[in-house]
Tab-separated table of C-alpha atoms in Angstrom:
chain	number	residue	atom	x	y	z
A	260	UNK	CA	217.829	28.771	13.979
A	261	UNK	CA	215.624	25.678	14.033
A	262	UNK	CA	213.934	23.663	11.867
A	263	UNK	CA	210.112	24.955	11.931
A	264	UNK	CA	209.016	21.157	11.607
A	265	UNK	CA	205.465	22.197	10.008
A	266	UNK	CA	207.163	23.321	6.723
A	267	UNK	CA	209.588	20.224	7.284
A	268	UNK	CA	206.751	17.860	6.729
A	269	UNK	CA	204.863	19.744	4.011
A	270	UNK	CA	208.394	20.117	2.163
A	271	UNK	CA	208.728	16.607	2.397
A	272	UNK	CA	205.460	15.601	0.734
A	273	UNK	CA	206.383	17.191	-2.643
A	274	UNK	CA	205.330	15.107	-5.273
A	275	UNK	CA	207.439	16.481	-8.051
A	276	UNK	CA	204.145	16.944	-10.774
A	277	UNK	CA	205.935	20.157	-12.041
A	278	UNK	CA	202.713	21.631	-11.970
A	279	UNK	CA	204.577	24.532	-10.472
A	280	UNK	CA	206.361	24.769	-14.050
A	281	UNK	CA	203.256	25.800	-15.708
A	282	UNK	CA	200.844	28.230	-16.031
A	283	UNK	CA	197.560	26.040	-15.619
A	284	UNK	CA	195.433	27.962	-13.428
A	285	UNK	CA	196.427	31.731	-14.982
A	286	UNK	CA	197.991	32.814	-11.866
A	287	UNK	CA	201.266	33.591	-13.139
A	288	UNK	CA	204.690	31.561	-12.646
A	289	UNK	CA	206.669	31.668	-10.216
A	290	UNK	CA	208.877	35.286	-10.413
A	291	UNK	CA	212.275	33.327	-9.314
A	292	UNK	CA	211.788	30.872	-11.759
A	293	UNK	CA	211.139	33.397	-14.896
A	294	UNK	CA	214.659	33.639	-16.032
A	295	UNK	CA	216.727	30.771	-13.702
A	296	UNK	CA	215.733	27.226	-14.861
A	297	UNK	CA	217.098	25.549	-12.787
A	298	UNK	CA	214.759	23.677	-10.333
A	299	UNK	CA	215.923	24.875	-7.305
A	300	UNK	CA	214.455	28.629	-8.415
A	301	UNK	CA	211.102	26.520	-8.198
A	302	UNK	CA	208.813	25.945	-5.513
A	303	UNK	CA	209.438	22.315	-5.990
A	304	UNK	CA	212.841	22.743	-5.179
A	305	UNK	CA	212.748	24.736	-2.691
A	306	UNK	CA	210.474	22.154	-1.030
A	307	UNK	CA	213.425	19.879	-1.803
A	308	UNK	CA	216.143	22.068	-0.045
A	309	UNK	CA	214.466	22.584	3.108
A	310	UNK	CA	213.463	18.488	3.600
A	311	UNK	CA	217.564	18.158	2.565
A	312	UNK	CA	218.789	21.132	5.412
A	313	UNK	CA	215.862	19.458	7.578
A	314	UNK	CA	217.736	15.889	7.098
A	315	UNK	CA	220.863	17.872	8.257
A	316	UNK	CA	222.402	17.089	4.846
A	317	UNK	CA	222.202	20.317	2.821
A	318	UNK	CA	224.837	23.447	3.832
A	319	UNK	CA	224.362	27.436	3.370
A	320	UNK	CA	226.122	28.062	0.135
A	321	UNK	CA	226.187	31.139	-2.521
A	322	UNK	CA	223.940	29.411	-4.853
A	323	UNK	CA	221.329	28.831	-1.842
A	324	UNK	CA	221.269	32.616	-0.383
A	325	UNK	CA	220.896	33.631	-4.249
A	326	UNK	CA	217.906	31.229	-4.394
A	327	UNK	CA	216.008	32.552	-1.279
A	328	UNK	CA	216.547	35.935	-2.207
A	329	UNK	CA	215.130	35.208	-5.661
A	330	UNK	CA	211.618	34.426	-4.105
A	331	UNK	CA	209.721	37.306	-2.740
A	332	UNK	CA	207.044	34.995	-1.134
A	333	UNK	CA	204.407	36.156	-3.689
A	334	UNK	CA	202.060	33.190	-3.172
A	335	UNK	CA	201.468	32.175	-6.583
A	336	UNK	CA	202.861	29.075	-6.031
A	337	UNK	CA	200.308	28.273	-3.053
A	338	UNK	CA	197.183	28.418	-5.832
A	339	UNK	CA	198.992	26.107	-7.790
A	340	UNK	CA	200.159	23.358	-5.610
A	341	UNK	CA	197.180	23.337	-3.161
A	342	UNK	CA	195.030	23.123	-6.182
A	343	UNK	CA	196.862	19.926	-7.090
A	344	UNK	CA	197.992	18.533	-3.898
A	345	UNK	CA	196.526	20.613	-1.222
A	346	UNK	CA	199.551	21.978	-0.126
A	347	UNK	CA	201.211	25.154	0.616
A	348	UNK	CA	205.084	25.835	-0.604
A	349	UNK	CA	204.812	29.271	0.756
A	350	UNK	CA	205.121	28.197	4.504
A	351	UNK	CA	208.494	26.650	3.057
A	352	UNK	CA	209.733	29.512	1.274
A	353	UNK	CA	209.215	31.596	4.099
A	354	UNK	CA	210.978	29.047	6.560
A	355	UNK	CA	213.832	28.556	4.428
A	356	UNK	CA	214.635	31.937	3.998
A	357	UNK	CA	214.474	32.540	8.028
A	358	UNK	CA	216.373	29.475	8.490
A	359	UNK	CA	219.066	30.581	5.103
A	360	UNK	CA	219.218	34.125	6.728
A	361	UNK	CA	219.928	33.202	10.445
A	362	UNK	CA	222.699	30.771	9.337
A	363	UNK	CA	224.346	33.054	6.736
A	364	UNK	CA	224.359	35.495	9.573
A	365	UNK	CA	226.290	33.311	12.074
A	366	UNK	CA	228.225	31.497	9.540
A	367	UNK	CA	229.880	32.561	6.637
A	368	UNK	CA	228.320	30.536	3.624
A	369	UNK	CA	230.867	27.360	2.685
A	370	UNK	CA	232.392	27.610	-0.440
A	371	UNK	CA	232.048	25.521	-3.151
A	372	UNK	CA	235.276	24.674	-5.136
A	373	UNK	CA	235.291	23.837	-8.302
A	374	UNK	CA	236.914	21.260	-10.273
A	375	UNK	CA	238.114	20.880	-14.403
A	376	UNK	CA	234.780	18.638	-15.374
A	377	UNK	CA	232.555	21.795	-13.904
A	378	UNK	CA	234.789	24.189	-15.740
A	379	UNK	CA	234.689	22.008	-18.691
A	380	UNK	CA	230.631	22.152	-18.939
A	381	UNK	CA	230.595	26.290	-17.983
A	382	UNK	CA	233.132	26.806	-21.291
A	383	UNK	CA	229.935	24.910	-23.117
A	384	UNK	CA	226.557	26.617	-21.679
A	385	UNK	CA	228.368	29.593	-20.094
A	386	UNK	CA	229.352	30.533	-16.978
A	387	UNK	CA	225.664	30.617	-15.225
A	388	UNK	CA	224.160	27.366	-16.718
A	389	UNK	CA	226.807	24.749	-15.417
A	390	UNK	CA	226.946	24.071	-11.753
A	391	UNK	CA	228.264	22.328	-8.552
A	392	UNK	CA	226.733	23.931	-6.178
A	393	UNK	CA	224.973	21.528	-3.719
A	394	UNK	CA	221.747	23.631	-3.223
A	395	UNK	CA	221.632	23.460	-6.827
A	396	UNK	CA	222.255	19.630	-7.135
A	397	UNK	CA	219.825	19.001	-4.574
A	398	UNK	CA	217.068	19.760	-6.234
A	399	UNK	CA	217.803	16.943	-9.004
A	400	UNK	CA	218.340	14.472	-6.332
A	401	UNK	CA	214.562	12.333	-6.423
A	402	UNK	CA	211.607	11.959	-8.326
A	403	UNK	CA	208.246	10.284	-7.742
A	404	UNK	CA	209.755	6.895	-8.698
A	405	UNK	CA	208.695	4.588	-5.423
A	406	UNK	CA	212.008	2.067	-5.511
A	407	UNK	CA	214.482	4.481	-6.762
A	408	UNK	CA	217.088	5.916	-4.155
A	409	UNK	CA	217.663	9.663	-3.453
A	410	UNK	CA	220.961	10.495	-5.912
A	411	UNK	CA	222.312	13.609	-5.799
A	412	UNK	CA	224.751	14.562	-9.078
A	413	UNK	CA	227.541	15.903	-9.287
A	414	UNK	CA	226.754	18.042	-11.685
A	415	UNK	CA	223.615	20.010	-13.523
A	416	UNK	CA	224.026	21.918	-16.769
A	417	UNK	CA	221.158	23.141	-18.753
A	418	UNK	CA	222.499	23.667	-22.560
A	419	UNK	CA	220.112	25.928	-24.926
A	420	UNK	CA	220.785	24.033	-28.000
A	421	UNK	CA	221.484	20.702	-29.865
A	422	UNK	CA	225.065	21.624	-30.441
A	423	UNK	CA	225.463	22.141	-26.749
A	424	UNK	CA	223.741	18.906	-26.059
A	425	UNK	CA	226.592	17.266	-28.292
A	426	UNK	CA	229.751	18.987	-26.634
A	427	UNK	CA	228.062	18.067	-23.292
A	428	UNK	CA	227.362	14.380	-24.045
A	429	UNK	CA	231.144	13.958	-25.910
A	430	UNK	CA	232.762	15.370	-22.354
A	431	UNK	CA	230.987	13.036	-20.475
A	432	UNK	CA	232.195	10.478	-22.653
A	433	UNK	CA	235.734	11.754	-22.681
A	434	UNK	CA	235.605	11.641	-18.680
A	435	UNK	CA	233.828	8.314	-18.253
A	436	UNK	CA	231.130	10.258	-16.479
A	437	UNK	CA	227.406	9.215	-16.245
A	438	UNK	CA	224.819	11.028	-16.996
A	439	UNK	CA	220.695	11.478	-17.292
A	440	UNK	CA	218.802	13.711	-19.320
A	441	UNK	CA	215.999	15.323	-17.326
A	442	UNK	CA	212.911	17.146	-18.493
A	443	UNK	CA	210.561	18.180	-16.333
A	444	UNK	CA	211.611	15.321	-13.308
A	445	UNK	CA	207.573	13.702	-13.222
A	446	UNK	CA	209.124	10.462	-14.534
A	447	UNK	CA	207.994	7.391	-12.265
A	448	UNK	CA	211.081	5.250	-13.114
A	449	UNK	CA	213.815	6.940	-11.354
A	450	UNK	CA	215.048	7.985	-15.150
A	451	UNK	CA	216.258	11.730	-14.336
A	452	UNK	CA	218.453	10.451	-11.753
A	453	UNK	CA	222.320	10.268	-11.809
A	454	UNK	CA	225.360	10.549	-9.841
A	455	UNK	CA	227.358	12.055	-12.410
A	456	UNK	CA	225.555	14.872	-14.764
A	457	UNK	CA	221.952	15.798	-14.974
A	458	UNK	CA	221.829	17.625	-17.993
A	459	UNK	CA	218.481	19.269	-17.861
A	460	UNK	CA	216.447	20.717	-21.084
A	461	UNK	CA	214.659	23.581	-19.295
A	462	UNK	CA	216.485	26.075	-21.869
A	463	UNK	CA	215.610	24.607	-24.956
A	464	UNK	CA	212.531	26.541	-25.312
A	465	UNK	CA	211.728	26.752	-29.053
A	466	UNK	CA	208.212	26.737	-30.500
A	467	UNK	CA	208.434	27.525	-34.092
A	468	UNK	CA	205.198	27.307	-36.278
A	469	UNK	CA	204.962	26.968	-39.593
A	470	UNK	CA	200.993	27.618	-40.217
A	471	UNK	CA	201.138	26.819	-44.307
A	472	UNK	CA	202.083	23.096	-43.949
A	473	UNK	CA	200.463	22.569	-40.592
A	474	UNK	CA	203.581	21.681	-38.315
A	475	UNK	CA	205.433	23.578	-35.764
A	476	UNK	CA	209.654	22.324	-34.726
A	477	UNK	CA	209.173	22.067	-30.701
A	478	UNK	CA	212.711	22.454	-28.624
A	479	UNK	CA	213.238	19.599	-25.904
A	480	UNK	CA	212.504	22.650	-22.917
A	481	UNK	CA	208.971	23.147	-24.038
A	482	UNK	CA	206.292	21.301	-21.936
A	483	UNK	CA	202.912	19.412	-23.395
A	484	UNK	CA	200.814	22.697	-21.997
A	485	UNK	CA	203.013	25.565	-23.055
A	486	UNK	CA	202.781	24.034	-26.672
A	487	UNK	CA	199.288	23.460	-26.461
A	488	UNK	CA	198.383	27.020	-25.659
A	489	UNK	CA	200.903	28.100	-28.204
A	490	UNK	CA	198.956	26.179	-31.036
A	491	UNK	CA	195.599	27.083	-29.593
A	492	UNK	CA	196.404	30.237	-30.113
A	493	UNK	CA	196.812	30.073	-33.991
A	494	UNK	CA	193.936	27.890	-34.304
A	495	UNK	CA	195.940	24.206	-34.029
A	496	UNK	CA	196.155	21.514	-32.136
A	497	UNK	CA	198.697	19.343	-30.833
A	498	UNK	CA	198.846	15.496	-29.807
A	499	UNK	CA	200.032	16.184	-26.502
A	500	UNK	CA	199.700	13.780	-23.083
A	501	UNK	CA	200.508	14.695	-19.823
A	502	UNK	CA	200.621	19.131	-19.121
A	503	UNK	CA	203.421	19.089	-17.435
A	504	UNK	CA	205.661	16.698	-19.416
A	505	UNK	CA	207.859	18.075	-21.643
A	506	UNK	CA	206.788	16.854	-25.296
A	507	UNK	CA	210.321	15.428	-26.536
A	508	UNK	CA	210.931	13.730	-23.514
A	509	UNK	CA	207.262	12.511	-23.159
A	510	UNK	CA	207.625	11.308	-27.065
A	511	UNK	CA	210.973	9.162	-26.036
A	512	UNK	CA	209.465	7.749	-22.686
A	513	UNK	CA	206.087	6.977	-23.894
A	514	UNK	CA	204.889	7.915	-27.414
A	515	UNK	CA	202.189	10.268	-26.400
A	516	UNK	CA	199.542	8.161	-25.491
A	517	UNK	CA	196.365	10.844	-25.072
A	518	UNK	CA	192.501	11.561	-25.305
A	519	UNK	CA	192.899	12.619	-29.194
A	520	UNK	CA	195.526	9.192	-29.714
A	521	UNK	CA	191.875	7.867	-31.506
A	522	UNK	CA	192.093	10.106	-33.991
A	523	UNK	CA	195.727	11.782	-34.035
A	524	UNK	CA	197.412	7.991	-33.488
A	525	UNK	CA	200.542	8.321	-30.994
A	526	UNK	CA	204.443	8.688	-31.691
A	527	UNK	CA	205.315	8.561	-35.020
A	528	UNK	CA	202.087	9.339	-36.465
A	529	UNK	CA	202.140	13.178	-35.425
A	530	UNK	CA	206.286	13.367	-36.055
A	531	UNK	CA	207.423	14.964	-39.402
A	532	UNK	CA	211.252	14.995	-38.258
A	533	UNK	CA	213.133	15.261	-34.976
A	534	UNK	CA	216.683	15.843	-34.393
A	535	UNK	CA	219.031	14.166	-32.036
A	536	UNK	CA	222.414	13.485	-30.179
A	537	UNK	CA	223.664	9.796	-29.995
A	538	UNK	CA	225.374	8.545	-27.183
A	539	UNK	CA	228.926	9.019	-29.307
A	540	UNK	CA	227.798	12.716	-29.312
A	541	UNK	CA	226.526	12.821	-33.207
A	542	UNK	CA	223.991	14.844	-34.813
A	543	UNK	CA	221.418	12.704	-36.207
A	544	UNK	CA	218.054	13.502	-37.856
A	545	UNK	CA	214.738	10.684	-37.542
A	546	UNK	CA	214.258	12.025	-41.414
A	547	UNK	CA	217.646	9.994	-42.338
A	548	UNK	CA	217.684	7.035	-44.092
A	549	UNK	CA	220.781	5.801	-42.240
A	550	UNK	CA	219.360	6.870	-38.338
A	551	UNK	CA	217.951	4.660	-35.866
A	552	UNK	CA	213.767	4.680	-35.829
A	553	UNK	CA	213.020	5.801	-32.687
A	554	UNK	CA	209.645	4.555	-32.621
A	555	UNK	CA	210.172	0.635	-33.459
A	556	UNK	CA	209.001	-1.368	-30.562
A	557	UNK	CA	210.617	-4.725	-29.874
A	558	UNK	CA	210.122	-6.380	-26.759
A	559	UNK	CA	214.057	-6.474	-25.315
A	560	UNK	CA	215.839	-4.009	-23.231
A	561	UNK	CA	217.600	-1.491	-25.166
A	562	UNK	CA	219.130	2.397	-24.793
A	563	UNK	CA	217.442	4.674	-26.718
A	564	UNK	CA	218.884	5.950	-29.588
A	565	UNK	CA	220.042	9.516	-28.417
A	566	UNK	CA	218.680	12.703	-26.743
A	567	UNK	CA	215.901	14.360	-28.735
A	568	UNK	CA	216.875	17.883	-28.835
A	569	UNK	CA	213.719	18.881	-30.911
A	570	UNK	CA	210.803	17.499	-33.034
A	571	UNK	CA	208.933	18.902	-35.611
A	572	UNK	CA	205.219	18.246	-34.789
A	573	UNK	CA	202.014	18.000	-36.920
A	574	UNK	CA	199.459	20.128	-36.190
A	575	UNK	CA	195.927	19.468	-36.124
A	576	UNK	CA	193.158	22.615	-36.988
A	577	UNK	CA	190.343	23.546	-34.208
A	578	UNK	CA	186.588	23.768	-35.697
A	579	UNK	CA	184.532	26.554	-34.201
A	580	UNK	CA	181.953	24.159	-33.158
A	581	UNK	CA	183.952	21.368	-30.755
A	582	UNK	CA	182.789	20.718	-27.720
A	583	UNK	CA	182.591	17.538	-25.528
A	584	UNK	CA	180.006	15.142	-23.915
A	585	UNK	CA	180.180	13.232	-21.035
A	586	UNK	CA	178.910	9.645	-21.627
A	587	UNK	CA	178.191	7.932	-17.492
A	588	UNK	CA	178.512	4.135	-17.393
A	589	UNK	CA	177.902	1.971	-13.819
A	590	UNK	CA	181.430	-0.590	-15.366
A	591	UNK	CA	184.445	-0.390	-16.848
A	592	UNK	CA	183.148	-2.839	-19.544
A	593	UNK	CA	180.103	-1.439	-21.060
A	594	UNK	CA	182.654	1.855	-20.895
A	595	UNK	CA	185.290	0.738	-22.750
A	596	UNK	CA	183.285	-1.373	-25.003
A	597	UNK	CA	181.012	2.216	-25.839
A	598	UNK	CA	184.728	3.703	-26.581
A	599	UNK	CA	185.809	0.850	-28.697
A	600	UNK	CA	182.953	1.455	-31.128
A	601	UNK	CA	183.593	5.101	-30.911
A	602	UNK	CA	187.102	4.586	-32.302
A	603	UNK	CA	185.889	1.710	-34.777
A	604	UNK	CA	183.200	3.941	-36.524
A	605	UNK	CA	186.137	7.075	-36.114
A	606	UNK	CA	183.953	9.127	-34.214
A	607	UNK	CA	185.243	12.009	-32.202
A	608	UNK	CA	188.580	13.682	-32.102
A	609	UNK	CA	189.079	12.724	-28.554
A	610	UNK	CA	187.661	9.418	-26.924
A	611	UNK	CA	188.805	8.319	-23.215
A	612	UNK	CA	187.573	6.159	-20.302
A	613	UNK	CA	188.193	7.668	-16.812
A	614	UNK	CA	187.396	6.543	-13.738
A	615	UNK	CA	185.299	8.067	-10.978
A	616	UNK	CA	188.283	8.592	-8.287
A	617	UNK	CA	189.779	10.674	-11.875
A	618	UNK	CA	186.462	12.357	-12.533
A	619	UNK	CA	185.988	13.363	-8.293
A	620	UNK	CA	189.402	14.435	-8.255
A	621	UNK	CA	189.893	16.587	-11.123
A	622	UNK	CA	186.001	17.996	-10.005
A	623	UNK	CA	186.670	18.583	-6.812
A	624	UNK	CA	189.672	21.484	-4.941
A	625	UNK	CA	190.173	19.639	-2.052
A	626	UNK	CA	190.954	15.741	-1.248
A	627	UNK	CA	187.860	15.384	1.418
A	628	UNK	CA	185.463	16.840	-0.811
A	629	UNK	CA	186.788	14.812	-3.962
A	630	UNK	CA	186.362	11.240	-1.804
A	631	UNK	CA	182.795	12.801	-0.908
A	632	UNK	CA	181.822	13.844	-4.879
A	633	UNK	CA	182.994	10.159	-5.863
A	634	UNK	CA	180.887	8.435	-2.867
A	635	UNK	CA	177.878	10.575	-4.344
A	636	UNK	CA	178.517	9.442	-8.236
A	637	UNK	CA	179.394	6.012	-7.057
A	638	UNK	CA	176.697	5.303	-4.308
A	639	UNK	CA	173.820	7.210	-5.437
A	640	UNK	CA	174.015	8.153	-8.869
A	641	UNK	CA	175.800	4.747	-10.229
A	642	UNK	CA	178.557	6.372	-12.717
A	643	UNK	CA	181.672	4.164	-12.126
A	644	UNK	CA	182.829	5.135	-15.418
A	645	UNK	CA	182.767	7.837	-17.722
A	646	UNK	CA	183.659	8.389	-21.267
A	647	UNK	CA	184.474	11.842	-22.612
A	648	UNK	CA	183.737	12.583	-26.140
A	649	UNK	CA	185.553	15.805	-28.156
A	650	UNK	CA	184.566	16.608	-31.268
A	651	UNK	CA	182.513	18.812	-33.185
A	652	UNK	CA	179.032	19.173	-33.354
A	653	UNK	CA	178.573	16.059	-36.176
A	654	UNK	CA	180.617	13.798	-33.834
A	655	UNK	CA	178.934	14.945	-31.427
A	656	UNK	CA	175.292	14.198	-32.128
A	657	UNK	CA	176.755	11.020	-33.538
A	658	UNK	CA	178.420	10.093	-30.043
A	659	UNK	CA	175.071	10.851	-28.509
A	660	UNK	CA	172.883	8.628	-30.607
A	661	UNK	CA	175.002	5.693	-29.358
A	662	UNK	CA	175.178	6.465	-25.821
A	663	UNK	CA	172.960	5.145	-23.239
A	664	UNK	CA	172.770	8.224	-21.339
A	665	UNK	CA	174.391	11.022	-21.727
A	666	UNK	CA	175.559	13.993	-19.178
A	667	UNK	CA	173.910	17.030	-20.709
A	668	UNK	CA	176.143	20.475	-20.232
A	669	UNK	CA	173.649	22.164	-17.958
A	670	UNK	CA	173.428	18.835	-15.897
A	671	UNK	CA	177.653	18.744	-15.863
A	672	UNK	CA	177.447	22.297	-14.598
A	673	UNK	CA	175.137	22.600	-12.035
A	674	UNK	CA	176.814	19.271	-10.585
A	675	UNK	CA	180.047	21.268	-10.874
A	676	UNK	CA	178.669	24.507	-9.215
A	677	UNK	CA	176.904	22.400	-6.664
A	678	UNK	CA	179.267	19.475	-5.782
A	679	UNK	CA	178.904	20.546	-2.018
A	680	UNK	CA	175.487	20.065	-2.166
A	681	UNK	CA	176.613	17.022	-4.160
A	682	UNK	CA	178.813	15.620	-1.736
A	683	UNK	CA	176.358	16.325	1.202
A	684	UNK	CA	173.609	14.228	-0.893
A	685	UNK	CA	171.222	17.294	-0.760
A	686	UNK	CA	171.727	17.798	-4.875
A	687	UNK	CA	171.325	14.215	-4.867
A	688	UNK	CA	168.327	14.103	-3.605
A	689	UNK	CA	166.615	16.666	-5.620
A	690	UNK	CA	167.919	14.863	-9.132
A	691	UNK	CA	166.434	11.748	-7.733
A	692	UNK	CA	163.298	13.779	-6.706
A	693	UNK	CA	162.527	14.654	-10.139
A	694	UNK	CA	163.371	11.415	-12.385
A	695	UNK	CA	161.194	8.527	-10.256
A	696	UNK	CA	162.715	5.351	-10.308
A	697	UNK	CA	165.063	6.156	-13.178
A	698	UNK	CA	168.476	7.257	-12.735
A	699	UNK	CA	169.157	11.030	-12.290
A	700	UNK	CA	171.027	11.310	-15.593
A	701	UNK	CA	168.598	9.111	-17.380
């Protein structure tokens, strides 16, 4: 059967956000993903499988039948990705399983033999967690990373604990084999790529509160947004960056930089303990007086000092009364410089600057109508810049009685509701309408 070359390109065009790994718009997960881990049960990877089989470099195997027969072509995943990127992963699902079908049907699926270092890692995680199947391996072989080259591994296993993250890291040491440690693949460096072992976290799914002394242990499988809804839940909150990062690998990469980083501080400010496996394969805890301090920053190239396996996090309680404001500013100066005194006076639990293509694009569902919004907040209202302000109602009125101008919440919404009318200039023209020669927000 041929390649349908409409779901070619859109598989092609994945840009590996794992947003597909979480739950952000309430839809649901994908069902082949619930209780297989590995990527390739994702709509991301399946994107990746049919560009590979596209390319001509990807065979039928057992592991890729089992994979489209695992996806019932539900469409959750098409809310979720067109929301982010505006496309559609079902058109691939479905064309991969017609083209997986007609070629198991005419061809008996190749085998895939295995070998002592694959045998070696099932003894470890078990028998379903180790792999070298290369549907399976496919879906580790990129990231976003712009200079990095496509490398497929060898091998994926996905161990569900720290012990099993030792044992792992020790064989590859015995065997001389290379290896990265992935989380949730959005890194922009090329860092989850290897030829030798991907050993992916995706298991490692602890969350573990302990509500008396504020602080919950986090396993290296749980992403920034599944642990913040966990601790919103109970009240909390959690210095977390990016949603779909996973927090221990998003605390060794970057030190959770975030919106409440004014008032939580970053790295090893919110980190009670966290435990980890050197590159000899030891146990080491942050806590010890003899381990490496993972957050020291020199200015050399160096490893880092093992695999975080989990961290025990501080948690931060939620007032009844938060809320935000939305400060508008025509420059990045006079933004930053009204955020700057924010933080100096320690006002707010969350201060950051974004920019209007951020604002337009996190407004907006589609691509055309986000370039339109920012034209219309650019061009005719003036906002450049904004500056979002969380806190609760003290910080608040505080935050207000420095700001120039502030976007009221009935002004935010009807924008929101009305950014059609926005983009066309029609809403545009009634704001202006009503405030003379100031400026609509004004």
């Amino acid at each position: 059967m041929a390649i349908d070359h409409n779901a070619a390109v859109v598989a092609a065009q994945c840009r590996h956000y794992a947003m597909c790994k979480i739950d952000f718009l309430g839809t649901g997960l994908c069902p082949a993903a619930q209780d297989n881990y590995y990527v390739s049960y994702y709509p991301q990877g399946r994107m990746d499988i049919y560009a590979a089989m596209a390319r001509g470099t990807l065979p039928v195997t057992p592991a890729l039948i089992d994979i489209v027969d695992a996806c019932d072509l539900c469409g959750v995943c098409d809310a979720q990705c067109y929301f982010v990127t505006q496309l559609r992963p079902v058109s691939v699902a479905r064309a991969l399983k017609a083209h997986v079908n007609e070629c198991a049907r005419a061809k008996q699926p190749a085998a895939v033999p295995s070998d002592a270092v694959v045998d070696a890692l099932k003894r470890i995680v078990g028998e379903r967690w180790a792999t070298n199947d290369p549907a399976h391996l496919e879906a580790y072989a990129d990231d976003p990373c712009p200079v990095s080259n496509r490398t497929r591994p060898r091998y994926v296993a996905l161990p569900a604990d720290t012990d099993e993250v030792r044992r792992i890291v020790r064989l590859c040491r015995d065997q001389g084999l290379a290896y990265a440690v992935r989380g949730n693949g959005s890194s922009v460096m090329g860092f989850v790529l290897s030829p030798g072992l991907v050993l992916d976290t995706a298991r490692m799914k602890t969350i573990e509160f302990d509500e008396q002394n504020w602080c919950v242990r986090v396993g290296a499988g749980v992403s920034a947004f599944e642990l913040q809804q966990a601790a919103r839940d109970k009240g909390f909150r959690v210095n977390v960056a990016e949603p779909s990062a996973l927090y221990c690998a998003n605390l060794m990469c970057s030190g959770i930089f975030s919106l409440f980083s004014a008032s939580y501080g970053t790295a090893a400010d919110n980190i009670l303990d966290a435990e980890f496996v050197s590159e000899r394969g030891d146990i080491f805890r942050w806590s010890e007086v003899t381990s490496p301090n993972p957050a020291v920053f020199r200015r050399e190239d160096r490893p880092a000092p093992g695999i975080c396996t989990e961290a025990v996090v501080r948690l931060h309680p939620v007032t009844e009364d938060e809320s935000a404001v939305i400060v508008p500013f025509p420059d990045m100066s006079a933004a930053v410089t009204y955020a700057r005194d924010l933080a100096r006076r320690g006002i707010g639990i969350g201060v950051g600057v974004l920019g209007g293509e951020y604002l337009s694009s996190f407004m907006a569902p589609t691509k055309e109508l986000a370039r339109r919004v920012r034209e219309a907040f650019v061009g005719r209202l003036g906002v450049e810049y904004i500056v979002m302000v969380l806190g609760d109602r003290y910080a608040l009125r505080a935050a207000r009685d420095l700001a120039p101008a502030v976007f009221s919440a009935d002004w935010m919404r009807a924008v929101v509701l009305g950014q059609t009318a926005l983009a066309d200039g029609k809403l545009v023209a009634v704001l202006e309408g009503m405030e003379g020669t100031h400026r609509p927000y004004e």
